PDB file of C-alpha atoms in Angstrom:
ATOM      1  CA  UNK A   1      -3.487   1.432 -22.942  1.00  0.00           C
ATOM      2  CA  UNK A   2      -4.995   0.628 -26.311  1.00  0.00           C
ATOM      3  CA  UNK A   3      -8.326  -1.149 -26.799  1.00  0.00           C
ATOM      4  CA  UNK A   4      -6.578  -4.430 -27.564  1.00  0.00           C
ATOM      5  CA  UNK A   5      -4.805  -4.156 -24.210  1.00  0.00           C
ATOM      6  CA  UNK A   6      -7.948  -3.681 -22.085  1.00  0.00           C
ATOM      7  CA  UNK A   7      -7.826  -5.703 -18.913  1.00  0.00           C
ATOM      8  CA  UNK A   8     -10.759  -7.689 -17.671  1.00  0.00           C
ATOM      9  CA  UNK A   9     -10.129  -7.986 -13.946  1.00  0.00           C
ATOM     10  CA  UNK A  10      -8.953  -5.913 -11.037  1.00  0.00           C
ATOM     11  CA  UNK A  11      -6.014  -8.283 -10.638  1.00  0.00           C
ATOM     12  CA  UNK A  12      -4.861  -7.624 -14.216  1.00  0.00           C
ATOM     13  CA  UNK A  13      -5.286  -3.883 -13.678  1.00  0.00           C
ATOM     14  CA  UNK A  14      -3.256  -3.944 -10.454  1.00  0.00           C
ATOM     15  CA  UNK A  15      -0.561  -6.011 -12.139  1.00  0.00           C
ATOM     16  CA  UNK A  16      -0.417  -3.487 -14.996  1.00  0.00           C
ATOM     17  CA  UNK A  17      -0.216  -0.554 -12.523  1.00  0.00           C
ATOM     18  CA  UNK A  18       2.540  -2.326 -10.640  1.00  0.00           C
ATOM     19  CA  UNK A  19       4.655  -3.095 -13.710  1.00  0.00           C
ATOM     20  CA  UNK A  20       4.176   0.333 -15.324  1.00  0.00           C
ATOM     21  CA  UNK A  21       4.217   2.606 -12.256  1.00  0.00           C
ATOM     22  CA  UNK A  22       5.389   0.927  -9.058  1.00  0.00           C
ATOM     23  CA  UNK A  23       8.284  -1.138 -10.422  1.00  0.00           C
ATOM     24  CA  UNK A  24      10.003   1.429 -12.646  1.00  0.00           C
ATOM     25  CA  UNK A  25      12.562   4.057 -11.607  1.00  0.00           C
ATOM     26  CA  UNK A  26      10.817   7.221 -10.452  1.00  0.00           C
ATOM     27  CA  UNK A  27      12.387  10.658 -10.818  1.00  0.00           C
ATOM     28  CA  UNK A  28      10.574  11.906  -7.695  1.00  0.00           C
ATOM     29  CA  UNK A  29      12.297   9.206  -5.632  1.00  0.00           C
ATOM     30  CA  UNK A  30      15.843   9.766  -6.913  1.00  0.00           C
ATOM     31  CA  UNK A  31      15.495   6.920  -9.401  1.00  0.00           C
ATOM     32  CA  UNK A  32      14.082   4.367  -6.955  1.00  0.00           C
ATOM     33  CA  UNK A  33      10.840   2.647  -7.958  1.00  0.00           C
ATOM     34  CA  UNK A  34       7.706   3.717  -6.071  1.00  0.00           C
ATOM     35  CA  UNK A  35       7.702   0.184  -4.663  1.00  0.00           C
ATOM     36  CA  UNK A  36      11.185  -1.336  -4.919  1.00  0.00           C
ATOM     37  CA  UNK A  37       9.880  -4.708  -3.707  1.00  0.00           C
ATOM     38  CA  UNK A  38       6.927  -5.138  -6.088  1.00  0.00           C
ATOM     39  CA  UNK A  39       8.728  -6.685  -9.066  1.00  0.00           C
ATOM     40  CA  UNK A  40      10.351  -9.454  -7.021  1.00  0.00           C
ATOM     41  CA  UNK A  41       7.121 -10.152  -5.117  1.00  0.00           C
ATOM     42  CA  UNK A  42       5.183 -10.702  -8.350  1.00  0.00           C
ATOM     43  CA  UNK A  43       8.019 -12.749  -9.894  1.00  0.00           C
ATOM     44  CA  UNK A  44       8.194 -15.035  -6.846  1.00  0.00           C
ATOM     45  CA  UNK A  45       4.397 -15.470  -6.748  1.00  0.00           C
ATOM     46  CA  UNK A  46       4.224 -13.757  -3.353  1.00  0.00           C
ATOM     47  CA  UNK A  47       1.176 -11.610  -4.206  1.00  0.00           C
ATOM     48  CA  UNK A  48      -2.459 -12.645  -4.080  1.00  0.00           C
ATOM     49  CA  UNK A  49      -5.396 -10.511  -5.214  1.00  0.00           C
ATOM     50  CA  UNK A  50      -8.895 -11.111  -3.860  1.00  0.00           C
ATOM     51  CA  UNK A  51     -11.753  -9.291  -5.566  1.00  0.00           C
ATOM     52  CA  UNK A  52     -14.651  -8.991  -3.106  1.00  0.00           C
ATOM     53  CA  UNK A  53     -18.138  -7.492  -2.910  1.00  0.00           C
ATOM     54  CA  UNK A  54     -17.679  -5.962   0.544  1.00  0.00           C
ATOM     55  CA  UNK A  55     -14.249  -4.494   1.282  1.00  0.00           C
ATOM     56  CA  UNK A  56     -14.708  -4.623   5.067  1.00  0.00           C
ATOM     57  CA  UNK A  57     -15.677  -8.275   5.313  1.00  0.00           C
ATOM     58  CA  UNK A  58     -13.154  -9.135   2.598  1.00  0.00           C
ATOM     59  CA  UNK A  59     -10.229  -7.538   4.389  1.00  0.00           C
ATOM     60  CA  UNK A  60     -11.219  -9.097   7.731  1.00  0.00           C
ATOM     61  CA  UNK A  61     -11.497 -12.529   6.091  1.00  0.00           C
ATOM     62  CA  UNK A  62      -8.141 -12.229   4.310  1.00  0.00           C
ATOM     63  CA  UNK A  63      -6.408 -10.872   7.418  1.00  0.00           C
ATOM     64  CA  UNK A  64      -7.764 -13.746   9.513  1.00  0.00           C
ATOM     65  CA  UNK A  65      -6.353 -16.326   7.097  1.00  0.00           C
ATOM     66  CA  UNK A  66      -3.151 -14.427   6.223  1.00  0.00           C
ATOM     67  CA  UNK A  67      -0.855 -16.896   7.959  1.00  0.00           C
ATOM     68  CA  UNK A  68      -2.473 -19.901   6.224  1.00  0.00           C
ATOM     69  CA  UNK A  69      -0.435 -19.279   3.039  1.00  0.00           C
ATOM     70  CA  UNK A  70       2.987 -18.151   1.867  1.00  0.00           C
ATOM     71  CA  UNK A  71       2.118 -14.754   0.321  1.00  0.00           C
ATOM     72  CA  UNK A  72       3.981 -11.601   1.369  1.00  0.00           C
ATOM     73  CA  UNK A  73       1.118  -9.415   0.191  1.00  0.00           C
ATOM     74  CA  UNK A  74      -2.612  -9.975  -0.127  1.00  0.00           C
ATOM     75  CA  UNK A  75      -4.510  -7.269  -1.989  1.00  0.00           C
ATOM     76  CA  UNK A  76      -8.234  -7.109  -1.297  1.00  0.00           C
ATOM     77  CA  UNK A  77     -10.130  -5.017  -3.850  1.00  0.00           C
ATOM     78  CA  UNK A  78     -13.726  -4.023  -4.470  1.00  0.00           C
ATOM     79  CA  UNK A  79     -15.773  -1.944  -6.876  1.00  0.00           C
ATOM     80  CA  UNK A  80     -18.168  -1.174  -3.998  1.00  0.00           C
ATOM     81  CA  UNK A  81     -16.548   1.954  -2.616  1.00  0.00           C
ATOM     82  CA  UNK A  82     -17.049   2.829   1.034  1.00  0.00           C
ATOM     83  CA  UNK A  83     -16.910   6.411   2.238  1.00  0.00           C
ATOM     84  CA  UNK A  84     -13.197   7.255   2.166  1.00  0.00           C
ATOM     85  CA  UNK A  85     -13.101   8.748   5.684  1.00  0.00           C
ATOM     86  CA  UNK A  86     -14.892   5.712   7.119  1.00  0.00           C
ATOM     87  CA  UNK A  87     -12.535   3.423   5.200  1.00  0.00           C
ATOM     88  CA  UNK A  88      -9.456   5.129   6.666  1.00  0.00           C
ATOM     89  CA  UNK A  89     -10.975   5.167  10.154  1.00  0.00           C
ATOM     90  CA  UNK A  90     -11.933   1.492  10.177  1.00  0.00           C
ATOM     91  CA  UNK A  91      -8.527   0.533   8.814  1.00  0.00           C
ATOM     92  CA  UNK A  92      -6.731   2.522  11.536  1.00  0.00           C
ATOM     93  CA  UNK A  93      -8.762   0.721  14.209  1.00  0.00           C
ATOM     94  CA  UNK A  94      -7.988  -2.642  12.611  1.00  0.00           C
ATOM     95  CA  UNK A  95      -4.298  -1.748  12.348  1.00  0.00           C
ATOM     96  CA  UNK A  96      -4.211  -1.143  16.099  1.00  0.00           C
ATOM     97  CA  UNK A  97      -5.772  -4.569  16.659  1.00  0.00           C
ATOM     98  CA  UNK A  98      -3.828  -6.445  13.992  1.00  0.00           C
ATOM     99  CA  UNK A  99      -0.443  -5.064  15.122  1.00  0.00           C
ATOM    100  CA  UNK A 100      -0.522  -7.673  17.892  1.00  0.00           C
ATOM    101  CA  UNK A 101      -0.747 -10.310  15.152  1.00  0.00           C
ATOM    102  CA  UNK A 102       2.090  -8.733  13.108  1.00  0.00           C
ATOM    103  CA  UNK A 103      -0.259  -7.541  10.350  1.00  0.00           C
ATOM    104  CA  UNK A 104      -0.568  -4.164   8.671  1.00  0.00           C
ATOM    105  CA  UNK A 105      -3.310  -2.868   6.368  1.00  0.00           C
ATOM    106  CA  UNK A 106      -2.671  -0.114   3.831  1.00  0.00           C
ATOM    107  CA  UNK A 107      -5.672   1.384   2.042  1.00  0.00           C
ATOM    108  CA  UNK A 108      -6.031   2.870  -1.416  1.00  0.00           C
ATOM    109  CA  UNK A 109      -9.229   4.742  -2.248  1.00  0.00           C
ATOM    110  CA  UNK A 110     -10.005   6.702  -5.443  1.00  0.00           C
ATOM    111  CA  UNK A 111     -10.882   9.736  -3.310  1.00  0.00           C
ATOM    112  CA  UNK A 112      -7.425   9.830  -1.712  1.00  0.00           C
ATOM    113  CA  UNK A 113      -5.752  13.004  -2.913  1.00  0.00           C
ATOM    114  CA  UNK A 114      -2.177  12.038  -3.849  1.00  0.00           C
ATOM    115  CA  UNK A 115      -1.912  15.369  -5.668  1.00  0.00           C
ATOM    116  CA  UNK A 116      -3.161  17.327  -2.659  1.00  0.00           C
ATOM    117  CA  UNK A 117      -0.626  15.450  -0.502  1.00  0.00           C
ATOM    118  CA  UNK A 118       2.153  16.331  -2.986  1.00  0.00           C
ATOM    119  CA  UNK A 119       3.042  12.669  -3.494  1.00  0.00           C
ATOM    120  CA  UNK A 120       4.150  13.198  -7.109  1.00  0.00           C
ATOM    121  CA  UNK A 121       5.462   9.670  -7.453  1.00  0.00           C
ATOM    122  CA  UNK A 122       1.915   8.323  -7.037  1.00  0.00           C
ATOM    123  CA  UNK A 123       0.299  10.345  -9.804  1.00  0.00           C
ATOM    124  CA  UNK A 124       2.967  11.721 -12.160  1.00  0.00           C
ATOM    125  CA  UNK A 125       2.956   8.955 -14.790  1.00  0.00           C
ATOM    126  CA  UNK A 126       1.385   8.003 -18.119  1.00  0.00           C
ATOM    127  CA  UNK A 127      -0.393   4.823 -16.947  1.00  0.00           C
ATOM    128  CA  UNK A 128      -4.162   4.606 -17.255  1.00  0.00           C
ATOM    129  CA  UNK A 129      -6.355   1.974 -15.714  1.00  0.00           C
ATOM    130  CA  UNK A 130      -7.739  -0.575 -18.139  1.00  0.00           C
ATOM    131  CA  UNK A 131     -10.981  -0.705 -16.143  1.00  0.00           C
ATOM    132  CA  UNK A 132     -13.646   1.963 -16.489  1.00  0.00           C
ATOM    133  CA  UNK A 133     -15.001   1.643 -12.926  1.00  0.00           C
ATOM    134  CA  UNK A 134     -13.146   2.828  -9.831  1.00  0.00           C
ATOM    135  CA  UNK A 135     -12.183   0.408  -7.086  1.00  0.00           C
ATOM    136  CA  UNK A 136     -10.613   0.520  -3.657  1.00  0.00           C
ATOM    137  CA  UNK A 137      -7.858  -1.725  -2.298  1.00  0.00           C
ATOM    138  CA  UNK A 138      -6.391  -2.871   0.977  1.00  0.00           C
ATOM    139  CA  UNK A 139      -2.848  -4.250   1.048  1.00  0.00           C
ATOM    140  CA  UNK A 140      -2.320  -6.774   3.856  1.00  0.00           C
ATOM    141  CA  UNK A 141       1.262  -7.537   4.879  1.00  0.00           C
ATOM    142  CA  UNK A 142       3.315  -8.570   7.896  1.00  0.00           C
ATOM    143  CA  UNK A 143       3.900  -5.454   9.973  1.00  0.00           C
ATOM    144  CA  UNK A 144       7.456  -6.500  10.797  1.00  0.00           C
ATOM    145  CA  UNK A 145       8.261  -7.065   7.113  1.00  0.00           C
ATOM    146  CA  UNK A 146       6.853  -3.670   6.104  1.00  0.00           C
ATOM    147  CA  UNK A 147       8.817  -1.972   8.886  1.00  0.00           C
ATOM    148  CA  UNK A 148      12.052  -3.725   7.925  1.00  0.00           C
ATOM    149  CA  UNK A 149      11.578  -2.690   4.287  1.00  0.00           C
ATOM    150  CA  UNK A 150      10.809   0.915   5.254  1.00  0.00           C
ATOM    151  CA  UNK A 151      13.952   1.133   7.378  1.00  0.00           C
ATOM    152  CA  UNK A 152      16.026  -0.032   4.411  1.00  0.00           C
ATOM    153  CA  UNK A 153      14.310   2.492   2.144  1.00  0.00           C
ATOM    154  CA  UNK A 154      14.835   5.277   4.650  1.00  0.00           C
ATOM    155  CA  UNK A 155      18.599   4.643   4.565  1.00  0.00           C
ATOM    156  CA  UNK A 156      18.439   5.116   0.777  1.00  0.00           C
ATOM    157  CA  UNK A 157      16.699   8.492   1.133  1.00  0.00           C
ATOM    158  CA  UNK A 158      13.391   7.178  -0.204  1.00  0.00           C
ATOM    159  CA  UNK A 159      11.258   9.243   2.189  1.00  0.00           C
ATOM    160  CA  UNK A 160      12.726  12.600   1.149  1.00  0.00           C
ATOM    161  CA  UNK A 161       9.767  12.915  -1.239  1.00  0.00           C
ATOM    162  CA  UNK A 162       7.322  12.693   1.685  1.00  0.00           C
ATOM    163  CA  UNK A 163       6.115  15.624   3.746  1.00  0.00           C
ATOM    164  CA  UNK A 164       6.787  15.497   7.490  1.00  0.00           C
ATOM    165  CA  UNK A 165       3.073  14.766   8.091  1.00  0.00           C
ATOM    166  CA  UNK A 166       2.958  11.913   5.551  1.00  0.00           C
ATOM    167  CA  UNK A 167       6.142  10.393   6.967  1.00  0.00           C
ATOM    168  CA  UNK A 168       4.640  10.541  10.473  1.00  0.00           C
ATOM    169  CA  UNK A 169       1.341   9.032   9.318  1.00  0.00           C
ATOM    170  CA  UNK A 170       2.604   6.398   6.914  1.00  0.00           C
ATOM    171  CA  UNK A 171       5.879   5.309   8.522  1.00  0.00           C
ATOM    172  CA  UNK A 172       6.280   6.364  12.146  1.00  0.00           C
ATOM    173  CA  UNK A 173       2.720   5.522  13.215  1.00  0.00           C
ATOM    174  CA  UNK A 174       3.235   2.032  11.815  1.00  0.00           C
ATOM    175  CA  UNK A 175       6.556   1.686  13.671  1.00  0.00           C
ATOM    176  CA  UNK A 176       4.938   2.807  16.908  1.00  0.00           C
ATOM    177  CA  UNK A 177       2.385   0.038  16.553  1.00  0.00           C
ATOM    178  CA  UNK A 178       5.134  -2.503  16.016  1.00  0.00           C
ATOM    179  CA  UNK A 179       7.238  -1.252  18.893  1.00  0.00           C
ATOM    180  CA  UNK A 180       4.374  -0.731  21.359  1.00  0.00           C
ATOM    181  CA  UNK A 181       4.537   3.006  21.757  1.00  0.00           C
ATOM    182  CA  UNK A 182       8.012   4.033  20.640  1.00  0.00           C
ATOM    183  CA  UNK A 183       7.618   7.791  20.274  1.00  0.00           C
ATOM    184  CA  UNK A 184      10.655   8.332  18.051  1.00  0.00           C
ATOM    185  CA  UNK A 185      10.406  11.697  16.324  1.00  0.00           C
ATOM    186  CA  UNK A 186      10.987  12.352  12.649  1.00  0.00           C
ATOM    187  CA  UNK A 187      14.247  14.138  13.474  1.00  0.00           C
ATOM    188  CA  UNK A 188      15.524  11.137  15.446  1.00  0.00           C
ATOM    189  CA  UNK A 189      14.470   8.799  12.614  1.00  0.00           C
ATOM    190  CA  UNK A 190      16.239  10.918   9.984  1.00  0.00           C
ATOM    191  CA  UNK A 191      19.364  11.387  12.115  1.00  0.00           C
TER     192      UNK A 191
END
């Protein structure tokens, strides 16, 4: 991004990341975009971004009022970075609670090692943030909608780029929450 293209808000930065990374065909995903649903969600005004001081209170507030609007995705973001392990832990606890309300939280933290996890499609790109400071994000969505989308993507071979462990953590654990303890294995899911 050139100086004249500098963004001034987290929302603008996320929108730029989405249009330049998430919405474009990705060679690591057999030509599928990293998020095949992002472009349509933005175009249909189904995404809301809330910039907050405290990520924990912000995500609880936005989750509590999620069904008061018509968004498919609410992104809560903050420059005040919590410890990444605590952030993941709190979010997992909340996901267990919010599953009963058909909500799912997905966290993004600057300390998350996409490279260490071999998730090439998350880091192998030319995009650079237009904001100098790091920030964390929580994506809040309907659990049933995320699961339905992931099942469609699985049929397209989308998850071939994921390790067995990442598939278990990011997809099957979420499905188990939705289905109240379905212990379907990776092999059964892929079969």
